[in-house]
mmCIF file of C-alpha atoms in Angstrom:
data_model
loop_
_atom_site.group_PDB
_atom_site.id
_atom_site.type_symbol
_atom_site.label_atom_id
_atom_site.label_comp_id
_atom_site.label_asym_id
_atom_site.label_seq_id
_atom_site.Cartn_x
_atom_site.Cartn_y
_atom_site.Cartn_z
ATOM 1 C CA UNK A 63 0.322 26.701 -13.805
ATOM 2 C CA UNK A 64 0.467 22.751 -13.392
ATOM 3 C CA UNK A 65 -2.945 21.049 -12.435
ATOM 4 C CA UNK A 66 -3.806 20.262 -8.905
ATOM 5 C CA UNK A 67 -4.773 16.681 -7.245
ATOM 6 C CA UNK A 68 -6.546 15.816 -4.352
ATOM 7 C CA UNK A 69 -5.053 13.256 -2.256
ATOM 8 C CA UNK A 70 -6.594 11.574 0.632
ATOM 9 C CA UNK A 71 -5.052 8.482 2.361
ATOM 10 C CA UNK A 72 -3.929 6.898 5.398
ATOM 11 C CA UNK A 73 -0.494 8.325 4.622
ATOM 12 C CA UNK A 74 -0.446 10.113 1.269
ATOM 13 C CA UNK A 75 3.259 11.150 0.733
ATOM 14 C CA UNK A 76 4.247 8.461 -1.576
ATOM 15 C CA UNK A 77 1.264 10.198 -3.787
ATOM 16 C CA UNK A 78 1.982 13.691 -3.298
ATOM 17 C CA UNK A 79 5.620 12.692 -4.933
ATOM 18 C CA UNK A 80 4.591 10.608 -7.167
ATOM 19 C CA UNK A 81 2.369 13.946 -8.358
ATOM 20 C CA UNK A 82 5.146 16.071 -8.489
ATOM 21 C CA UNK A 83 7.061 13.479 -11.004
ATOM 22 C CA UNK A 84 3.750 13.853 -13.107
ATOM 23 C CA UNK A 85 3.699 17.463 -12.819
ATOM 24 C CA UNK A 86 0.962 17.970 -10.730
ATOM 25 C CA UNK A 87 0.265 20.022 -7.702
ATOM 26 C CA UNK A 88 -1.165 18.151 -4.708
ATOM 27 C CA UNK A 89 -3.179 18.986 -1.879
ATOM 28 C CA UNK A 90 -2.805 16.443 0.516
ATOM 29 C CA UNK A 91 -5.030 15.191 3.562
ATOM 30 C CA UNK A 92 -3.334 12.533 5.632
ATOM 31 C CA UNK A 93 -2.948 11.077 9.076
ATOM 32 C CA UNK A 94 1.106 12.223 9.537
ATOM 33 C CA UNK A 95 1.762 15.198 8.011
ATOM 34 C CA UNK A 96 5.629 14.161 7.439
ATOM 35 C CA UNK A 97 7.786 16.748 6.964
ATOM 36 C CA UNK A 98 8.459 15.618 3.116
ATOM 37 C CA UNK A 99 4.714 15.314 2.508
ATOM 38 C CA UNK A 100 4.249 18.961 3.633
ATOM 39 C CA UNK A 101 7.167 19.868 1.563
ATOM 40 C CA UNK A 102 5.445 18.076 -1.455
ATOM 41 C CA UNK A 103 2.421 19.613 -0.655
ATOM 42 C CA UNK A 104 0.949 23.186 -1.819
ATOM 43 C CA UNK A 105 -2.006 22.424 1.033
ATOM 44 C CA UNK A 106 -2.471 20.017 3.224
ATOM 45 C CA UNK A 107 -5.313 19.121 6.210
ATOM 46 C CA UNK A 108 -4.712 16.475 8.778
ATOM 47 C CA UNK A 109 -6.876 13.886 9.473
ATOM 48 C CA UNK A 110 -7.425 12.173 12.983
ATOM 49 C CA UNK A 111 -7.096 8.811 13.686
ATOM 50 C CA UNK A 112 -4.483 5.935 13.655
ATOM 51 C CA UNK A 113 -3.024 3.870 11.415
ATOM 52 C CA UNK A 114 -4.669 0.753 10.380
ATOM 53 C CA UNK A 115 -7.956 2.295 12.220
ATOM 54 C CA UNK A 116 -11.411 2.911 10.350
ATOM 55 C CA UNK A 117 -10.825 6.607 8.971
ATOM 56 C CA UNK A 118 -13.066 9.354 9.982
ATOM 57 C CA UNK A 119 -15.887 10.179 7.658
ATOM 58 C CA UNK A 120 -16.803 13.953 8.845
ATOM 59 C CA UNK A 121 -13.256 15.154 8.973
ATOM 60 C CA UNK A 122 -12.135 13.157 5.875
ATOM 61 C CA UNK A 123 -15.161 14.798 4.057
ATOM 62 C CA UNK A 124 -14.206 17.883 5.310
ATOM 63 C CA UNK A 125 -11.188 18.004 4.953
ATOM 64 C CA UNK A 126 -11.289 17.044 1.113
ATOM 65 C CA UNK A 127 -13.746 19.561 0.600
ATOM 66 C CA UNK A 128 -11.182 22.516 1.799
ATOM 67 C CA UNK A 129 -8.327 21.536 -0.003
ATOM 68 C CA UNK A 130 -10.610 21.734 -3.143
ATOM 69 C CA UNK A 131 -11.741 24.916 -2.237
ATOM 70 C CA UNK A 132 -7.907 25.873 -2.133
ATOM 71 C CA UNK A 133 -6.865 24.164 -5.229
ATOM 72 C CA UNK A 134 -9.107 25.698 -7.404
ATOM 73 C CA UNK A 135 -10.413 23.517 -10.006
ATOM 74 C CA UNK A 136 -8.500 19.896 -9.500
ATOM 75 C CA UNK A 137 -7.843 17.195 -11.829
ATOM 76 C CA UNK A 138 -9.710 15.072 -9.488
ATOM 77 C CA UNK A 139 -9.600 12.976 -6.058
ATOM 78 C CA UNK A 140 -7.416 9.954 -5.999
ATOM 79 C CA UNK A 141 -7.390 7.903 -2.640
ATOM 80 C CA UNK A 142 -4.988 5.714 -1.077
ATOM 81 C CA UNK A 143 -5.358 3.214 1.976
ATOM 82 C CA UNK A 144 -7.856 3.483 4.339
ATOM 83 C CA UNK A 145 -10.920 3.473 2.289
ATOM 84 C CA UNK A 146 -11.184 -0.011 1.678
ATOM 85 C CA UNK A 147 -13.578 -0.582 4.045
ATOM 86 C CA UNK A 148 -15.408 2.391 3.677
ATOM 87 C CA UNK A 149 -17.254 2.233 0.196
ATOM 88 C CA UNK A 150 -20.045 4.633 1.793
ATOM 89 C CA UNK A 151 -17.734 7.563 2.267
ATOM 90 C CA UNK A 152 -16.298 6.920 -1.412
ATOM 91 C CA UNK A 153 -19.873 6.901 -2.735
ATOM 92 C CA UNK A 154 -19.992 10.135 -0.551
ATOM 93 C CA UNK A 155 -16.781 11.830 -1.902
ATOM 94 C CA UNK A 156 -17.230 10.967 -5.361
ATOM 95 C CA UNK A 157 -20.914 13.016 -4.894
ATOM 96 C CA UNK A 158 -19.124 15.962 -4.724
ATOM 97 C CA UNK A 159 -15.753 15.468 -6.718
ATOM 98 C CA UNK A 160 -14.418 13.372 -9.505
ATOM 99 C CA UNK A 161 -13.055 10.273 -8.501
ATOM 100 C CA UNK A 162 -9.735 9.281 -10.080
ATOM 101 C CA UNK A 163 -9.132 5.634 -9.599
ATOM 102 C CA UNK A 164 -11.796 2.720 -8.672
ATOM 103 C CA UNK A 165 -15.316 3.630 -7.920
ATOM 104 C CA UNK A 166 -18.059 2.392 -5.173
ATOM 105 C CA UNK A 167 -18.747 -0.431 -7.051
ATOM 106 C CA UNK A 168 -15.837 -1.935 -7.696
ATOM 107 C CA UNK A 169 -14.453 -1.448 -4.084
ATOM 108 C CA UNK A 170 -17.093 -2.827 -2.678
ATOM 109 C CA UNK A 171 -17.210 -5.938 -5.263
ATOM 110 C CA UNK A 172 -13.240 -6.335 -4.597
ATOM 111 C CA UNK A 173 -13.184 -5.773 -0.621
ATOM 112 C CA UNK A 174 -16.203 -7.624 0.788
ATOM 113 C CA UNK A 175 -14.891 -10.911 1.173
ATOM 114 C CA UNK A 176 -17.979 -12.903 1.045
ATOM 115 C CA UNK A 177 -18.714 -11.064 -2.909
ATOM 116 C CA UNK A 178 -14.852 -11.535 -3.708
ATOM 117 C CA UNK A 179 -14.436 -15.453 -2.855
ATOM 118 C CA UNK A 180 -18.048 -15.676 -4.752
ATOM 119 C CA UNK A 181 -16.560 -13.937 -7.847
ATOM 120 C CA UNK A 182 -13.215 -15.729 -7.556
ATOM 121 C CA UNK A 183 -15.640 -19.163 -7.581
ATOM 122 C CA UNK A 184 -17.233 -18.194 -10.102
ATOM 123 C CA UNK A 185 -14.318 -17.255 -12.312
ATOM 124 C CA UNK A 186 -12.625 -20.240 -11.406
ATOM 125 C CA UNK A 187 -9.386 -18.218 -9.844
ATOM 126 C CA UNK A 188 -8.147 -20.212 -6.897
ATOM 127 C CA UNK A 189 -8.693 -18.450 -3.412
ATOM 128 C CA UNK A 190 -8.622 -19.400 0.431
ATOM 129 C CA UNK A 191 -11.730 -20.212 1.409
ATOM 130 C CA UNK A 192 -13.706 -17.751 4.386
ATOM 131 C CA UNK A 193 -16.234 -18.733 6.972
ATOM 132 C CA UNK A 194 -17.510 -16.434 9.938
ATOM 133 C CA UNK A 195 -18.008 -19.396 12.017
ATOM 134 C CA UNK A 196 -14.379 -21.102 12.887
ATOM 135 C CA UNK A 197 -14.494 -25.109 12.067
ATOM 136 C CA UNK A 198 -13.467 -26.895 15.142
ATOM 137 C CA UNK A 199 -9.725 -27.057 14.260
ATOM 138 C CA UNK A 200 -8.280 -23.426 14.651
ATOM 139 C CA UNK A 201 -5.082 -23.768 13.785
ATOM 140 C CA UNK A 202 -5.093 -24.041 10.049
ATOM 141 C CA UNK A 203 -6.980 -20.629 10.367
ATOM 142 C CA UNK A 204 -6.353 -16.922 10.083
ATOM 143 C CA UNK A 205 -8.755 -13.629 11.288
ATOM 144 C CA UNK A 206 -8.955 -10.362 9.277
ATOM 145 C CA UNK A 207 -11.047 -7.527 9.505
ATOM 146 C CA UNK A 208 -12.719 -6.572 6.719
ATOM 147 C CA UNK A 209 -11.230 -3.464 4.550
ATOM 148 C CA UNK A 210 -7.774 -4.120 6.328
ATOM 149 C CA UNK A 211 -4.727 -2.824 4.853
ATOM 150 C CA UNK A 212 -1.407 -3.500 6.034
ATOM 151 C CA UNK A 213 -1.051 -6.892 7.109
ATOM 152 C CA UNK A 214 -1.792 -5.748 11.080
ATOM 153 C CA UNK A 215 -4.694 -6.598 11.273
ATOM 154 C CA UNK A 216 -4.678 -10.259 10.806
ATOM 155 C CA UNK A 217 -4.021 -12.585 13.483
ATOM 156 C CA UNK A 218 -4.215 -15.999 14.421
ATOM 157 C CA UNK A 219 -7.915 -17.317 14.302
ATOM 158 C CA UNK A 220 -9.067 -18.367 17.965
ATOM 159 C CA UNK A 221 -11.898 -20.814 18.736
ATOM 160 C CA UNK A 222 -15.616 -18.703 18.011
ATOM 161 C CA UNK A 223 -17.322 -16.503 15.415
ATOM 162 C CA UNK A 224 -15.498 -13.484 14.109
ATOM 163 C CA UNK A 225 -16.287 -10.417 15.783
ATOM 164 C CA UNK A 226 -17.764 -7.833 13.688
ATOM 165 C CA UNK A 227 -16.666 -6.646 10.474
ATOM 166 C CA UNK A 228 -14.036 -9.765 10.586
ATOM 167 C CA UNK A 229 -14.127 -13.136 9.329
ATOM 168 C CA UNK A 230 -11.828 -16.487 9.221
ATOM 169 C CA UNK A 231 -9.784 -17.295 6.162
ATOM 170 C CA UNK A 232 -8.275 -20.670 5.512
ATOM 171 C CA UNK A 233 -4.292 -20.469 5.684
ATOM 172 C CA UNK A 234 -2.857 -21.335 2.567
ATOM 173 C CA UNK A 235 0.785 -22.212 1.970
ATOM 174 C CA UNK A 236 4.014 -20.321 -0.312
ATOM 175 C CA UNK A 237 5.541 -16.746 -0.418
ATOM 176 C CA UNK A 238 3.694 -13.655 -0.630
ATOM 177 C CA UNK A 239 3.747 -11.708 -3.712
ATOM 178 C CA UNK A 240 1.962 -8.781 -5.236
ATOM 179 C CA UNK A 241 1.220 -8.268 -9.177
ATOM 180 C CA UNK A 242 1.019 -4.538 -9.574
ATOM 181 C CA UNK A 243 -1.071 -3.242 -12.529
ATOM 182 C CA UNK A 244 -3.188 -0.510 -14.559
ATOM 183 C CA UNK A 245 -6.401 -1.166 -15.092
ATOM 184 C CA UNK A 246 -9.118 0.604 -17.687
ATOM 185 C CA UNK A 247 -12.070 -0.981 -16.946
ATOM 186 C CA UNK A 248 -11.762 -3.761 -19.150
ATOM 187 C CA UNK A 249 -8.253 -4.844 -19.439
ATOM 188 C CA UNK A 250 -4.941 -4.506 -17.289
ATOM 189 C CA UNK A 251 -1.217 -3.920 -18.009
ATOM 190 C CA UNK A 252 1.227 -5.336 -15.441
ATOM 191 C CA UNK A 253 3.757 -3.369 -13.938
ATOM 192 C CA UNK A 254 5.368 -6.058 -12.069
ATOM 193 C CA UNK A 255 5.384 -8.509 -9.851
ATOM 194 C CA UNK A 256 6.656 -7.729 -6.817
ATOM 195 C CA UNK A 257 8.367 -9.984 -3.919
ATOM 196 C CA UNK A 258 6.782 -8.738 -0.133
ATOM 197 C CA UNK A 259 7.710 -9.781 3.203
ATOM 198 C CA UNK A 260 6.539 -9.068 6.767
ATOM 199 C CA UNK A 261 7.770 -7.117 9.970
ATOM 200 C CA UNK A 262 6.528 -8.992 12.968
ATOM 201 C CA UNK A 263 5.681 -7.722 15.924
ATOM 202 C CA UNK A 264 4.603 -9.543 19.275
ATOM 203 C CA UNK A 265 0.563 -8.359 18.461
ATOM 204 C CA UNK A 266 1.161 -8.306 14.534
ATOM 205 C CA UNK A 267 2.824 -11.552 13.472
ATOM 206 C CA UNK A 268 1.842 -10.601 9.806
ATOM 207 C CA UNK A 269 2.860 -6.713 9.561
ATOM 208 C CA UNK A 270 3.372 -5.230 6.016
ATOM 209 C CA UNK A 271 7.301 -4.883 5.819
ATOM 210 C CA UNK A 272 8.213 -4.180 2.432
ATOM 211 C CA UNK A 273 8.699 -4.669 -0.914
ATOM 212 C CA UNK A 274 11.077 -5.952 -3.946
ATOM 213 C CA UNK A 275 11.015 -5.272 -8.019
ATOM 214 C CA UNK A 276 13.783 -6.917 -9.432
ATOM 215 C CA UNK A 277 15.504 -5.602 -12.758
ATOM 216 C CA UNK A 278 14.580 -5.812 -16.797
ATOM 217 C CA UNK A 279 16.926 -8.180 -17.413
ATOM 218 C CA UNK A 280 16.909 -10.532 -14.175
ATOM 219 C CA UNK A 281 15.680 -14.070 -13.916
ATOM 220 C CA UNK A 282 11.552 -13.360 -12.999
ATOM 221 C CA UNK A 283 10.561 -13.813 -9.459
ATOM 222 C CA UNK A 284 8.105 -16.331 -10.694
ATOM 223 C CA UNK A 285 7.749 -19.179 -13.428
ATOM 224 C CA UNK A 286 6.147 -17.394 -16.790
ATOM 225 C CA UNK A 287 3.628 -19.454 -16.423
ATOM 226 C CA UNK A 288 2.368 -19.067 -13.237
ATOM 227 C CA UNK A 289 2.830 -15.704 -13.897
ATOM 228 C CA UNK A 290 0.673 -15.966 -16.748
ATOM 229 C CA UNK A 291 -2.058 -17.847 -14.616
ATOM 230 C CA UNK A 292 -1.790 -14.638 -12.272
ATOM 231 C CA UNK A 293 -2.145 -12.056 -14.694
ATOM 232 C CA UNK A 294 -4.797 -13.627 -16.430
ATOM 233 C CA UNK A 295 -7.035 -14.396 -13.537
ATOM 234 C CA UNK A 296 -6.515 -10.845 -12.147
ATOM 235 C CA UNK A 297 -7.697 -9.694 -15.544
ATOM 236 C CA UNK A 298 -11.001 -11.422 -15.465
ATOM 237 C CA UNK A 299 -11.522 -10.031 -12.036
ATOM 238 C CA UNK A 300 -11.053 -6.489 -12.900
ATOM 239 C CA UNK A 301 -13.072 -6.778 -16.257
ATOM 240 C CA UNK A 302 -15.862 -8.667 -14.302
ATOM 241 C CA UNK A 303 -15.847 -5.458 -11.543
ATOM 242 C CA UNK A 304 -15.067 -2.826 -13.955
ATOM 243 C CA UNK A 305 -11.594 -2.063 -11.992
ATOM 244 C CA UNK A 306 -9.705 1.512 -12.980
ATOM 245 C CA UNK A 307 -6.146 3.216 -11.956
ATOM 246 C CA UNK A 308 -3.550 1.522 -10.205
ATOM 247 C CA UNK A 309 -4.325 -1.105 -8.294
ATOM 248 C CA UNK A 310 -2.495 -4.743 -7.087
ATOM 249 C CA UNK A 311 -3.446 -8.456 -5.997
ATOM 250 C CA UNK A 312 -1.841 -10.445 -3.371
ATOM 251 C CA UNK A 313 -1.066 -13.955 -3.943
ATOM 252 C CA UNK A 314 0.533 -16.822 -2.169
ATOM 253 C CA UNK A 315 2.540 -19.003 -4.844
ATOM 254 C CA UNK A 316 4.825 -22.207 -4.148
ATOM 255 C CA UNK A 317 5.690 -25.330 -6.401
ATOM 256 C CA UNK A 318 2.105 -26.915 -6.078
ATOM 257 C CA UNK A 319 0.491 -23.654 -7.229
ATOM 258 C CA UNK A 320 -1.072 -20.263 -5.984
ATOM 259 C CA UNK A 321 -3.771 -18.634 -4.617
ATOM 260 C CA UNK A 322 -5.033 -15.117 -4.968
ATOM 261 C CA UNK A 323 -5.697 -13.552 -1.183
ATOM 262 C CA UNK A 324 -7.389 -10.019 -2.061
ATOM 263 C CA UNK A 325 -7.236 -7.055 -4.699
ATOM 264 C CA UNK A 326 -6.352 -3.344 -3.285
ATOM 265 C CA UNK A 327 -8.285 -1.167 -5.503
ATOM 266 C CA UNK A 328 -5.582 1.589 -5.529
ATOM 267 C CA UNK A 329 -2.045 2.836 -5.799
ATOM 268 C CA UNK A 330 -0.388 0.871 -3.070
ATOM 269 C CA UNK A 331 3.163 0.682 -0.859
ATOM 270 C CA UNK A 332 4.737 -0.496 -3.874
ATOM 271 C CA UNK A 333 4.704 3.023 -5.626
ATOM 272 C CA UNK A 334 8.357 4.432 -4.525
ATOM 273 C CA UNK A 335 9.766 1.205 -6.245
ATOM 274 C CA UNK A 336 7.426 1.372 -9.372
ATOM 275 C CA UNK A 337 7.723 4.917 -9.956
ATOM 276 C CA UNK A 338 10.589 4.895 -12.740
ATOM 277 C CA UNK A 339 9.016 4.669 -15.894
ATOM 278 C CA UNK A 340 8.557 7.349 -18.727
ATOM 279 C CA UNK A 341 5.274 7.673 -17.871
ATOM 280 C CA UNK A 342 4.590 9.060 -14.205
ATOM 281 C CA UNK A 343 2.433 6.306 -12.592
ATOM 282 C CA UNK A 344 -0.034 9.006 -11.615
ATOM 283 C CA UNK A 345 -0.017 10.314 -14.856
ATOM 284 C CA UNK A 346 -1.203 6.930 -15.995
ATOM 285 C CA UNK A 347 -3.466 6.285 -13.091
ATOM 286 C CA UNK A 348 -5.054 9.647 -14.375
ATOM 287 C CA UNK A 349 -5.553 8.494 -18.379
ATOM 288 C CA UNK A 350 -6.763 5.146 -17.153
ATOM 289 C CA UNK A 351 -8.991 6.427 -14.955
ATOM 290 C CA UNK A 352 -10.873 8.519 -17.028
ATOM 291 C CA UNK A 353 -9.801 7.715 -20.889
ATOM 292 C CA UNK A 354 -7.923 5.050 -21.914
ATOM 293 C CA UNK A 355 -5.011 2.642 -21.661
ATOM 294 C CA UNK A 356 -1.718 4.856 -21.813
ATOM 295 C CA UNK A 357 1.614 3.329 -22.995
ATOM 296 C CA UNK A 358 4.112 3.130 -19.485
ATOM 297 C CA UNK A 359 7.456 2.769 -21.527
ATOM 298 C CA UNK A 360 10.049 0.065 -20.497
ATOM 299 C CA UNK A 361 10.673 -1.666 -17.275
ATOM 300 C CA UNK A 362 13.762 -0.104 -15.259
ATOM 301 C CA UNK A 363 16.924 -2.044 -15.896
ATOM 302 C CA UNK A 364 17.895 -2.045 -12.117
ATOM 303 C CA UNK A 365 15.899 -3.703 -8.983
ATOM 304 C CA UNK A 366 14.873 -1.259 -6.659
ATOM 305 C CA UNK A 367 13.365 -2.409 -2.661
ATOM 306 C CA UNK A 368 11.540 -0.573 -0.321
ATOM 307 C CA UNK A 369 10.545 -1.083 3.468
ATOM 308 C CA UNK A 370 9.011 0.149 6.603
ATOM 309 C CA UNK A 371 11.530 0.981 9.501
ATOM 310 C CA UNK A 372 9.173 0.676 12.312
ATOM 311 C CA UNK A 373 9.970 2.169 15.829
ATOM 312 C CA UNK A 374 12.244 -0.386 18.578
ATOM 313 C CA UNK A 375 11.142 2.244 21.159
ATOM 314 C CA UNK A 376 9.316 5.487 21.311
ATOM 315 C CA UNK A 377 11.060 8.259 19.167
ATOM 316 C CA UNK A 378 11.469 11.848 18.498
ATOM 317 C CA UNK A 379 13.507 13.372 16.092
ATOM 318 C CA UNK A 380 14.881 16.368 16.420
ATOM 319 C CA UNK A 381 15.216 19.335 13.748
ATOM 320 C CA UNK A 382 18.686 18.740 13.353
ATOM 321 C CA UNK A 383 18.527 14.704 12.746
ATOM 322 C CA UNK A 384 20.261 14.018 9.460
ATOM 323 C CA UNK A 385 17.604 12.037 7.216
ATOM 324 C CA UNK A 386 20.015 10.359 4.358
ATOM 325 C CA UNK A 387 18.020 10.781 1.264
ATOM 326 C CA UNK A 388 16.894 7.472 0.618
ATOM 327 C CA UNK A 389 14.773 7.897 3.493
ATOM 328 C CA UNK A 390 10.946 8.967 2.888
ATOM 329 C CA UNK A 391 7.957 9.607 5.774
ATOM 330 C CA UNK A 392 10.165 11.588 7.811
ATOM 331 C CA UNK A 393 8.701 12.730 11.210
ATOM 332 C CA UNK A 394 8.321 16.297 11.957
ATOM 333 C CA UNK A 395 10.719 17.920 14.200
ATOM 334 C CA UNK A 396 8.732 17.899 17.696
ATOM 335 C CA UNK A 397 6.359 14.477 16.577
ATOM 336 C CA UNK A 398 6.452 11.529 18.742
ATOM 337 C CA UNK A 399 6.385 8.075 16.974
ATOM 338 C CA UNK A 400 5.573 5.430 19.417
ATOM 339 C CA UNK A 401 7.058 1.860 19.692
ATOM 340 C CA UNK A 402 5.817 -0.498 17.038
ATOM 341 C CA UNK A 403 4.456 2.510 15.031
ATOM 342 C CA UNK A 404 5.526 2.985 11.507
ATOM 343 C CA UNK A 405 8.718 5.777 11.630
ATOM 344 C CA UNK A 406 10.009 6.189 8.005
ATOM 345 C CA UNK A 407 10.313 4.243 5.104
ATOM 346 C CA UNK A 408 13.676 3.172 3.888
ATOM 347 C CA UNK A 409 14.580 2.965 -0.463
ATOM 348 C CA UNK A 410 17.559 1.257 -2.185
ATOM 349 C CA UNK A 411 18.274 0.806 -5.881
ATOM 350 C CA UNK A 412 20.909 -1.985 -6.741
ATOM 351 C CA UNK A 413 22.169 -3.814 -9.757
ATOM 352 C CA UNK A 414 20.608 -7.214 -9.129
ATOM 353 C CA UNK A 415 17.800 -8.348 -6.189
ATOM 354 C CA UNK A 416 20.465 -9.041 -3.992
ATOM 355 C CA UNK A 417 22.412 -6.196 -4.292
ATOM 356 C CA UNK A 418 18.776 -4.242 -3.564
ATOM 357 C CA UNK A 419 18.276 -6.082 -0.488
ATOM 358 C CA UNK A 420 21.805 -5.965 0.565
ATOM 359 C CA UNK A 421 21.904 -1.975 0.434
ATOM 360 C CA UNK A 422 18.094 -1.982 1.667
ATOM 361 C CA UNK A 423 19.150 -3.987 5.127
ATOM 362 C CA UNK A 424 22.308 -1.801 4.873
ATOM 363 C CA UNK A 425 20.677 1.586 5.049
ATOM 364 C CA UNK A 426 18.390 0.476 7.782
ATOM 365 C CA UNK A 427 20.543 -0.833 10.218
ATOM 366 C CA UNK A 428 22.798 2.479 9.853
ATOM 367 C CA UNK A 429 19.523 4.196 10.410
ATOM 368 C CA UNK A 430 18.749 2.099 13.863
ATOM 369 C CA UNK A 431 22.289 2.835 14.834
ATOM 370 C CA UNK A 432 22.146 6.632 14.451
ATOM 371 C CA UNK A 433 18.565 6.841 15.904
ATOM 372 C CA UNK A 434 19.945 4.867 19.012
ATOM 373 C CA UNK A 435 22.527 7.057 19.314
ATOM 374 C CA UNK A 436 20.598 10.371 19.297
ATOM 375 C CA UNK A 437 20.786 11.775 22.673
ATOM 376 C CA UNK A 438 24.777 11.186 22.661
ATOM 377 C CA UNK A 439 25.605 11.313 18.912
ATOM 378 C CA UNK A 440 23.328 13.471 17.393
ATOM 379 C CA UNK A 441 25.893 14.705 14.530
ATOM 380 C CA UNK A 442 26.902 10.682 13.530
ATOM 381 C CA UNK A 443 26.975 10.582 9.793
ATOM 382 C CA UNK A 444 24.299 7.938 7.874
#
């Protein structure tokens, strides 16, 4: 019989498949329960809570400890979002089962932001500068809470300290990207560097929306040797912090230059696009973790995009709604997703970038359309 993984995570689907490609059974707790993660899943616990929200520490603890009392004797834990602010409850997991992925340390050293613009200072990696007291001038000014994941929880700064467990970051100027790598404690491999873009909304101007990998043979996304600058500066980091498994660093690039924003100690949103190599990613998020450096095999020849659909008003999907398959995080029958919330996530493969974001924006809107038409159409095709 296969191994078994632990999973715990904000939403944990994108990990429960990505065990399956690596042969794995997992046991998942999560804050959805999808209907595709429980079809993933040989057990699975819910958590309570919301999205974006601190996570619960009793029930989380809990809930981890059943599914390992149902799984056996597991490979491990391996946690997704939602722990980034919470190195206490990894320190109190990873007590009681092995912890696949970045430890207490290196969490906390990569997601306080007072310790992470001190190491970036100190490694001479350029990075917005923080203050908990706002400067007079607001505008040029952004509040996050610290651990945040997801881009919703960062807002326009306002005149004031932060309130607790926030603080002000400097804006800095160019396009959001992500470089997505495997870490062993002492060096990295890049996966890719990944384009990202937002989903506003009228309370979250700066909403996670989704992601891009373009091909093996395109043009890069990036000059090499910015892209060299990157990935060498992200090294450093996770040597200095001791950084293992998956994990990826936001940046903000343009002409004049670039500037790292944070480091997500962890498999992220990007996984459903990365996912195509020899090697499972979770296979190799496994060996890093806990041996060595594996070998990932070659970059896919095609580009691949991935994004959130989030809700224009308050659904409910029936039984009978006909999810196309390139659409993951499908609601259960019965579940009511409201406005604003995150409702599915949408994939497309395609020859070039543009082809990618062409089918990606393609597939969505035929997706909007059908889910508008519900109550009168319920049998349109997607």
């Amino acid at each position: 019989m296969a191994e078994a993984i632990l999973i715990a995570a904000q939403a944990g689907r994108a990990l429960a498949e990505a065990a399956r490609r690596a042969g794995l059974r997992p046991f998942v707790a999560d804050l959805f329960g999808d209907s595709d993660t429980l079809a993933l899943s040989e057990a699975y616990r819910p958590l309570p809570g919301r999205f974006g929200s601190p996570i619960a520490v009793d029930a989380t603890l809990a809930a981890i400890d059943a599914l390992a009392d149902a799984a056996g004797s597991p490979v491990g834990v391996v946690l997704g979002s939602g722990f980034e602010d919470a190195p206490g409850l990894v320190a109190r997991i990873a007590e009681k089962h092995r912890l696949i992925g970045a430890d207490t340390d290196a969490i906390a050293a990569l997601k306080d932001p007072f310790a992470f613009t001190a190491l970036c200072a100190r490694l001479g990696v350029p990075h917005p500068a923080i203050a908990t007291d706002l400067p007079p001038e607001p505008s040029g000014w952004l509040l996050k809470r610290i651990g945040g994941s997801g881009g919703g929880h960062i807002r326009s700064a306002i005149l004031g300290l932060a309130p607790e467990r926030h603080y002000f970051q400097v804006r800095a100027p160019g396009r959001p990207y992500a470089l997505n790598f495997l870490a062993d404690g002492r060096t990295i491999q890049v996966l890719a560097c990944t384009e990202q873009w937002c989903a506003p909304s009228p309370t979250r101007p700066y909403r996670y929306g989704g992601a891009l990998a373009t091909g093996a043979g395109e043009v890069p996304l990036l000059p090499d040797t910015l892209l060299s600058a990157v990935t060498e500066a992200v090294a450093k980091i996770a040597a200095a912090t001791g950084l293992r498994g998956l994990a990826s660093a936001d940046f903000l690039a343009e002409e004049s230059g670039w500037w790292l924003t944070e480091i997500n100690p962890r498999p992220g949103a990007t996984l459903d696009i990365l996912d195509r190599r020899s090697t499972p990613l979770l296979a190799a998020h496994i060996e890093a973790s806990l041996c060595a450096m594996p070998t990932l095999g070659a970059q896919p020849a095609d580009a691949a995009a991935a994004q959130i659909c989030y809700a224009e008003r308050e659904h409910a999907p029936g039984p009978d709604f006909p999810w196309p398959d390139h659409v993951r995080d499908r609601p259960r029958p019965g579940t009511v997703v409201r406005r604003d919330a995150p409702l599915c996530t949408v994939l497309a493969l395609g020859a070039d970038r543009q082809a990618a974001l062409d089918g990606l924006n393609t597939r969505t809107a035929r997706l909007r359309a059908a889910l508008a038409a519900q109550k009168t159409h319920p049998e349109e095709a997607l």
